[in-house]
Amino acid sequence: MKKILIFLLISSSLSAQYQYTKTQRNLDFALAFGTAASPSVSYQKLYGIGKSDRFKIGWGVRLNTFFSGQKDYITAPASLTSGKQSIVALFTENIASNLDTLQLTKSALGSLNGKVVLQYSFRKLDIGFNIDAVGFSFGKKQSGKFVANESKSLNNSTQTAKPTPLNLLLISDSDIGSLNSELYFRYWVNDRFAVRAGASFQFLEYTTDKVLTFENDRFRHKTLLPFVAITYSPFKMIYKDVR
């Protein structure tokens, strides 16, 4: 506890010696990678809160893409995965017998979403979190094998699916469509360019052409990927030493 208090006091002291911009506008080019490749382009505008403007909240627009080989997409609706919806689904175990799998031979989809951003700054270092809130997805149809727990006639059948068109942030498995969120650190190299890195957690969702078991046609893949990014600010970032 003492170490945490000392860290906060030092951070506040150092940050107080710097003047931060009231608003911040960024263009960002990111690449998440690993078991898939997921490039994204985004714009965001942040607004400072409080006297120091170190804490910022804002909005943005992000174009996401996701490309991979074979992936497993699991039954998506929260009413089936846990039997619960809203925040309760976060604390409820999944019902294994309700979970079917759609094994798509490849994934290739994109989404355009509005996002919410929270950020805190220490001198030239930003620490932040963003999450997609609402938008739409696009992409070609893909085919794959459907593995059903409760249906012998549908088990191992070939099914066709396309990206779920509507994206909407609700809570956990209650979410609809394809959404991206990032936890990140950003370092400003100069007053216009910065490098950014962190973790990207994504929901990718496809809807089958046919309604399958449990009257369901939505299937979701969840993935956690590291990412790197370059940030450009069209307006100079002011981290002015006021000592």
mmCIF file of C-alpha atoms in Angstrom:
data_model
loop_
_atom_site.group_PDB
_atom_site.id
_atom_site.type_symbol
_atom_site.label_atom_id
_atom_site.label_comp_id
_atom_site.label_asym_id
_atom_site.label_seq_id
_atom_site.Cartn_x
_atom_site.Cartn_y
_atom_site.Cartn_z
ATOM 1 C CA MET A 1 0.000 0.000 0.000
ATOM 2 C CA LYS A 2 2.835 2.392 0.882
ATOM 3 C CA LYS A 3 4.537 1.701 -2.450
ATOM 4 C CA ILE A 4 1.320 2.508 -4.318
ATOM 5 C CA LEU A 5 0.909 5.805 -2.438
ATOM 6 C CA ILE A 6 4.538 6.780 -3.089
ATOM 7 C CA PHE A 7 4.125 5.965 -6.810
ATOM 8 C CA LEU A 8 0.978 8.101 -7.046
ATOM 9 C CA LEU A 9 2.599 11.017 -5.238
ATOM 10 C CA ILE A 10 5.673 10.911 -7.495
ATOM 11 C CA SER A 11 3.521 10.598 -10.619
ATOM 12 C CA SER A 12 1.356 13.529 -9.555
ATOM 13 C CA SER A 13 4.412 15.627 -8.780
ATOM 14 C CA LEU A 14 6.043 14.898 -12.120
ATOM 15 C CA SER A 15 2.853 15.397 -14.078
ATOM 16 C CA ALA A 16 2.119 18.681 -12.300
ATOM 17 C CA GLN A 17 5.306 20.097 -13.795
ATOM 18 C CA TYR A 18 3.868 19.695 -17.290
ATOM 19 C CA GLN A 19 1.101 21.484 -19.151
ATOM 20 C CA TYR A 20 -1.268 19.181 -21.041
ATOM 21 C CA THR A 21 -3.516 19.927 -23.978
ATOM 22 C CA LYS A 22 -7.188 20.521 -23.222
ATOM 23 C CA THR A 23 -8.201 18.496 -26.287
ATOM 24 C CA GLN A 24 -6.332 15.810 -28.206
ATOM 25 C CA ARG A 25 -6.997 14.657 -31.778
ATOM 26 C CA ASN A 26 -5.225 11.587 -33.148
ATOM 27 C CA LEU A 27 -5.027 9.497 -36.283
ATOM 28 C CA ASP A 28 -3.889 5.960 -35.521
ATOM 29 C CA PHE A 29 -2.634 3.014 -37.588
ATOM 30 C CA ALA A 30 -2.479 -0.261 -35.630
ATOM 31 C CA LEU A 31 -1.629 -3.887 -36.338
ATOM 32 C CA ALA A 32 -2.700 -6.694 -34.010
ATOM 33 C CA PHE A 33 -0.968 -9.971 -34.775
ATOM 34 C CA GLY A 34 -0.407 -13.553 -33.645
ATOM 35 C CA THR A 35 -2.917 -16.250 -34.547
ATOM 36 C CA ALA A 36 -4.451 -13.727 -36.960
ATOM 37 C CA ALA A 37 -3.640 -10.413 -38.638
ATOM 38 C CA SER A 38 -5.867 -7.503 -37.670
ATOM 39 C CA PRO A 39 -4.967 -4.068 -39.083
ATOM 40 C CA SER A 40 -7.065 -1.081 -38.001
ATOM 41 C CA VAL A 41 -7.277 2.652 -38.681
ATOM 42 C CA SER A 42 -8.907 5.066 -36.260
ATOM 43 C CA TYR A 43 -9.552 8.695 -35.413
ATOM 44 C CA GLN A 44 -10.252 9.920 -31.916
ATOM 45 C CA LYS A 45 -10.905 13.179 -30.084
ATOM 46 C CA LEU A 46 -10.350 13.472 -26.344
ATOM 47 C CA TYR A 47 -11.388 16.152 -23.857
ATOM 48 C CA GLY A 48 -9.438 16.985 -20.692
ATOM 49 C CA ILE A 49 -11.138 16.819 -17.310
ATOM 50 C CA GLY A 50 -10.017 18.753 -14.246
ATOM 51 C CA LYS A 51 -7.386 21.454 -13.808
ATOM 52 C CA SER A 52 -4.439 19.434 -15.094
ATOM 53 C CA ASP A 53 -6.202 17.869 -18.131
ATOM 54 C CA ARG A 54 -4.226 14.684 -17.484
ATOM 55 C CA PHE A 55 -7.381 12.575 -17.487
ATOM 56 C CA LYS A 56 -9.287 12.607 -20.760
ATOM 57 C CA ILE A 57 -12.476 11.075 -22.060
ATOM 58 C CA GLY A 58 -13.561 11.030 -25.664
ATOM 59 C CA TRP A 59 -14.934 9.351 -28.735
ATOM 60 C CA GLY A 60 -13.596 7.970 -31.971
ATOM 61 C CA VAL A 61 -14.254 6.037 -35.154
ATOM 62 C CA ARG A 62 -12.362 2.824 -35.988
ATOM 63 C CA LEU A 63 -12.142 0.697 -39.104
ATOM 64 C CA ASN A 64 -11.219 -2.857 -38.053
ATOM 65 C CA THR A 65 -10.197 -5.777 -40.250
ATOM 66 C CA PHE A 66 -9.510 -9.384 -39.287
ATOM 67 C CA PHE A 67 -7.860 -12.103 -41.397
ATOM 68 C CA SER A 68 -7.050 -15.665 -40.360
ATOM 69 C CA GLY A 69 -7.150 -19.315 -41.326
ATOM 70 C CA GLN A 70 -9.552 -21.775 -39.747
ATOM 71 C CA LYS A 71 -11.194 -20.554 -36.545
ATOM 72 C CA ASP A 72 -13.839 -21.955 -34.227
ATOM 73 C CA TYR A 73 -16.924 -19.795 -33.735
ATOM 74 C CA ILE A 74 -18.996 -20.693 -30.683
ATOM 75 C CA THR A 75 -22.707 -20.111 -30.004
ATOM 76 C CA ALA A 76 -22.970 -16.354 -29.377
ATOM 77 C CA PRO A 77 -26.207 -15.243 -27.623
ATOM 78 C CA ALA A 78 -25.918 -14.848 -23.866
ATOM 79 C CA SER A 79 -29.368 -16.413 -23.459
ATOM 80 C CA LEU A 80 -27.781 -19.673 -24.662
ATOM 81 C CA THR A 81 -24.167 -19.442 -23.452
ATOM 82 C CA SER A 82 -25.036 -18.793 -19.802
ATOM 83 C CA GLY A 83 -28.809 -18.485 -19.730
ATOM 84 C CA LYS A 84 -28.367 -14.949 -18.374
ATOM 85 C CA GLN A 85 -28.160 -11.514 -19.957
ATOM 86 C CA SER A 86 -26.740 -8.097 -19.010
ATOM 87 C CA ILE A 87 -24.016 -7.885 -16.338
ATOM 88 C CA VAL A 88 -25.195 -11.114 -14.692
ATOM 89 C CA ALA A 89 -23.736 -13.069 -17.632
ATOM 90 C CA LEU A 90 -20.232 -12.003 -16.554
ATOM 91 C CA PHE A 91 -20.531 -13.993 -13.347
ATOM 92 C CA THR A 92 -22.411 -17.025 -14.659
ATOM 93 C CA GLU A 93 -20.780 -20.203 -15.957
ATOM 94 C CA ASN A 94 -21.471 -21.281 -19.518
ATOM 95 C CA ILE A 95 -23.918 -24.082 -20.201
ATOM 96 C CA ALA A 96 -21.713 -26.545 -22.089
ATOM 97 C CA SER A 97 -24.614 -28.462 -23.631
ATOM 98 C CA ASN A 98 -25.848 -25.270 -25.323
ATOM 99 C CA LEU A 99 -22.562 -24.500 -27.051
ATOM 100 C CA ASP A 100 -22.224 -25.555 -30.665
ATOM 101 C CA THR A 101 -19.251 -24.800 -32.905
ATOM 102 C CA LEU A 102 -18.999 -23.424 -36.402
ATOM 103 C CA GLN A 103 -15.531 -24.170 -37.805
ATOM 104 C CA LEU A 104 -15.014 -21.657 -40.596
ATOM 105 C CA THR A 105 -12.245 -22.466 -43.059
ATOM 106 C CA LYS A 106 -11.111 -18.837 -42.960
ATOM 107 C CA SER A 107 -12.099 -15.479 -41.521
ATOM 108 C CA ALA A 108 -12.071 -12.249 -43.518
ATOM 109 C CA LEU A 109 -14.250 -9.482 -42.170
ATOM 110 C CA GLY A 110 -14.226 -5.785 -41.442
ATOM 111 C CA SER A 111 -16.172 -3.441 -39.192
ATOM 112 C CA LEU A 112 -16.670 0.304 -38.869
ATOM 113 C CA ASN A 113 -17.519 1.277 -35.314
ATOM 114 C CA GLY A 114 -17.803 4.291 -33.090
ATOM 115 C CA LYS A 115 -15.710 3.907 -29.930
ATOM 116 C CA VAL A 116 -15.394 5.312 -26.408
ATOM 117 C CA VAL A 117 -11.950 6.270 -25.054
ATOM 118 C CA LEU A 118 -10.529 6.825 -21.549
ATOM 119 C CA GLN A 119 -6.937 8.032 -21.083
ATOM 120 C CA TYR A 120 -4.513 9.298 -18.421
ATOM 121 C CA SER A 121 -1.169 10.994 -19.111
ATOM 122 C CA PHE A 122 2.226 11.007 -17.384
ATOM 123 C CA ARG A 123 4.418 13.543 -19.208
ATOM 124 C CA LYS A 124 4.836 12.060 -22.696
ATOM 125 C CA LEU A 125 3.307 8.723 -21.750
ATOM 126 C CA ASP A 126 -0.418 8.020 -22.192
ATOM 127 C CA ILE A 127 -2.170 5.044 -20.618
ATOM 128 C CA GLY A 128 -5.612 4.320 -21.974
ATOM 129 C CA PHE A 129 -8.489 2.049 -22.804
ATOM 130 C CA ASN A 130 -10.916 2.155 -25.715
ATOM 131 C CA ILE A 131 -13.852 0.018 -26.776
ATOM 132 C CA ASP A 132 -16.121 -0.108 -29.799
ATOM 133 C CA ALA A 133 -19.735 0.805 -29.024
ATOM 134 C CA VAL A 134 -21.846 0.644 -32.171
ATOM 135 C CA GLY A 135 -21.398 0.153 -35.911
ATOM 136 C CA PHE A 136 -21.666 -2.357 -38.716
ATOM 137 C CA SER A 137 -19.661 -5.246 -40.203
ATOM 138 C CA PHE A 138 -19.028 -6.404 -43.742
ATOM 139 C CA GLY A 139 -17.355 -9.307 -45.534
ATOM 140 C CA LYS A 140 -17.881 -12.230 -47.878
ATOM 141 C CA LYS A 141 -19.638 -15.464 -47.045
ATOM 142 C CA GLN A 142 -17.498 -18.264 -45.628
ATOM 143 C CA SER A 143 -18.209 -21.975 -45.314
ATOM 144 C CA GLY A 144 -17.305 -24.453 -42.623
ATOM 145 C CA LYS A 145 -18.262 -27.484 -40.564
ATOM 146 C CA PHE A 146 -20.980 -27.246 -37.962
ATOM 147 C CA VAL A 147 -20.402 -29.328 -34.829
ATOM 148 C CA ALA A 148 -23.674 -29.773 -32.924
ATOM 149 C CA ASN A 149 -24.097 -31.191 -29.429
ATOM 150 C CA GLU A 150 -27.783 -32.007 -29.617
ATOM 151 C CA SER A 151 -28.551 -32.634 -33.288
ATOM 152 C CA LYS A 152 -27.397 -35.740 -35.166
ATOM 153 C CA SER A 153 -28.838 -34.491 -38.444
ATOM 154 C CA LEU A 154 -26.946 -31.183 -38.321
ATOM 155 C CA ASN A 155 -23.753 -32.462 -36.716
ATOM 156 C CA ASN A 156 -20.749 -32.284 -39.107
ATOM 157 C CA SER A 157 -22.883 -30.596 -41.761
ATOM 158 C CA THR A 158 -21.471 -27.844 -43.999
ATOM 159 C CA GLN A 159 -22.881 -24.403 -43.311
ATOM 160 C CA THR A 160 -22.411 -20.966 -44.861
ATOM 161 C CA ALA A 161 -22.161 -17.749 -42.869
ATOM 162 C CA LYS A 162 -21.452 -14.056 -43.302
ATOM 163 C CA PRO A 163 -20.425 -11.340 -40.806
ATOM 164 C CA THR A 164 -23.248 -10.230 -38.525
ATOM 165 C CA PRO A 165 -24.219 -6.799 -39.940
ATOM 166 C CA LEU A 166 -25.040 -4.949 -36.699
ATOM 167 C CA ASN A 167 -22.434 -4.317 -34.000
ATOM 168 C CA LEU A 168 -23.632 -3.219 -30.567
ATOM 169 C CA LEU A 169 -21.854 -3.076 -27.215
ATOM 170 C CA LEU A 170 -24.010 -4.404 -24.413
ATOM 171 C CA ILE A 171 -22.226 -6.515 -21.784
ATOM 172 C CA SER A 172 -20.101 -9.635 -22.290
ATOM 173 C CA ASP A 173 -21.931 -12.308 -24.317
ATOM 174 C CA SER A 174 -24.903 -9.972 -24.647
ATOM 175 C CA ASP A 175 -22.837 -8.025 -27.204
ATOM 176 C CA ILE A 176 -23.904 -8.266 -30.830
ATOM 177 C CA GLY A 177 -21.546 -8.410 -33.813
ATOM 178 C CA SER A 178 -17.828 -7.647 -34.098
ATOM 179 C CA LEU A 179 -16.233 -5.306 -31.549
ATOM 180 C CA ASN A 180 -12.639 -4.352 -30.719
ATOM 181 C CA SER A 181 -11.218 -3.032 -27.445
ATOM 182 C CA GLU A 182 -7.665 -2.026 -26.536
ATOM 183 C CA LEU A 183 -5.622 -1.493 -23.392
ATOM 184 C CA TYR A 184 -2.597 0.564 -24.388
ATOM 185 C CA PHE A 185 0.490 2.626 -23.614
ATOM 186 C CA ARG A 186 1.481 5.485 -25.926
ATOM 187 C CA TYR A 187 4.799 7.340 -25.962
ATOM 188 C CA TRP A 188 5.091 10.668 -27.784
ATOM 189 C CA VAL A 189 8.365 10.760 -29.723
ATOM 190 C CA ASN A 190 7.767 14.420 -30.590
ATOM 191 C CA ASP A 191 4.813 16.829 -30.676
ATOM 192 C CA ARG A 192 3.174 15.079 -33.651
ATOM 193 C CA PHE A 193 4.160 11.399 -33.659
ATOM 194 C CA ALA A 194 3.865 8.655 -31.072
ATOM 195 C CA VAL A 195 4.255 4.892 -30.832
ATOM 196 C CA ARG A 196 1.579 2.852 -29.140
ATOM 197 C CA ALA A 197 1.408 -0.771 -27.965
ATOM 198 C CA GLY A 198 -0.810 -2.997 -25.895
ATOM 199 C CA ALA A 199 -3.430 -5.730 -26.073
ATOM 200 C CA SER A 200 -6.441 -5.966 -28.375
ATOM 201 C CA PHE A 201 -9.443 -8.032 -27.276
ATOM 202 C CA GLN A 202 -11.866 -8.728 -30.102
ATOM 203 C CA PHE A 203 -15.261 -10.290 -30.597
ATOM 204 C CA LEU A 204 -15.766 -11.553 -34.183
ATOM 205 C CA GLU A 205 -19.220 -12.750 -35.151
ATOM 206 C CA TYR A 206 -20.777 -14.557 -38.113
ATOM 207 C CA THR A 207 -24.431 -15.292 -38.834
ATOM 208 C CA THR A 208 -25.340 -18.509 -40.672
ATOM 209 C CA ASP A 209 -27.673 -18.592 -43.647
ATOM 210 C CA LYS A 210 -29.884 -21.075 -41.793
ATOM 211 C CA VAL A 211 -31.257 -21.136 -38.282
ATOM 212 C CA LEU A 212 -29.558 -24.107 -36.589
ATOM 213 C CA THR A 213 -29.858 -25.791 -33.194
ATOM 214 C CA PHE A 214 -31.604 -23.935 -30.352
ATOM 215 C CA GLU A 215 -33.079 -21.604 -33.006
ATOM 216 C CA ASN A 216 -29.690 -19.889 -33.213
ATOM 217 C CA ASP A 217 -27.788 -18.493 -36.182
ATOM 218 C CA ARG A 218 -25.085 -16.354 -34.454
ATOM 219 C CA PHE A 219 -21.582 -17.633 -33.670
ATOM 220 C CA ARG A 220 -18.671 -15.795 -32.058
ATOM 221 C CA HIS A 221 -14.887 -16.055 -31.906
ATOM 222 C CA LYS A 222 -13.022 -14.267 -29.095
ATOM 223 C CA THR A 223 -9.339 -13.438 -29.421
ATOM 224 C CA LEU A 224 -6.669 -11.580 -27.469
ATOM 225 C CA LEU A 225 -3.789 -10.241 -29.582
ATOM 226 C CA PRO A 226 -0.812 -7.954 -28.964
ATOM 227 C CA PHE A 227 -0.655 -4.871 -31.159
ATOM 228 C CA VAL A 228 1.658 -2.044 -32.163
ATOM 229 C CA ALA A 229 0.612 1.287 -33.643
ATOM 230 C CA ILE A 230 1.753 4.652 -34.917
ATOM 231 C CA THR A 231 -0.162 7.746 -33.822
ATOM 232 C CA TYR A 232 -0.169 11.050 -35.677
ATOM 233 C CA SER A 233 -1.600 14.271 -34.270
ATOM 234 C CA PRO A 234 -2.552 16.926 -36.860
ATOM 235 C CA PHE A 235 -2.256 19.470 -34.039
ATOM 236 C CA LYS A 236 0.907 19.790 -31.980
ATOM 237 C CA MET A 237 0.823 17.972 -28.659
ATOM 238 C CA ILE A 238 1.876 20.349 -25.872
ATOM 239 C CA TYR A 239 3.642 18.711 -22.967
ATOM 240 C CA LYS A 240 5.298 21.900 -21.822
ATOM 241 C CA ASP A 241 7.639 21.930 -18.835
ATOM 242 C CA VAL A 242 6.330 24.708 -16.580
ATOM 243 C CA ARG A 243 8.940 24.423 -13.853
#
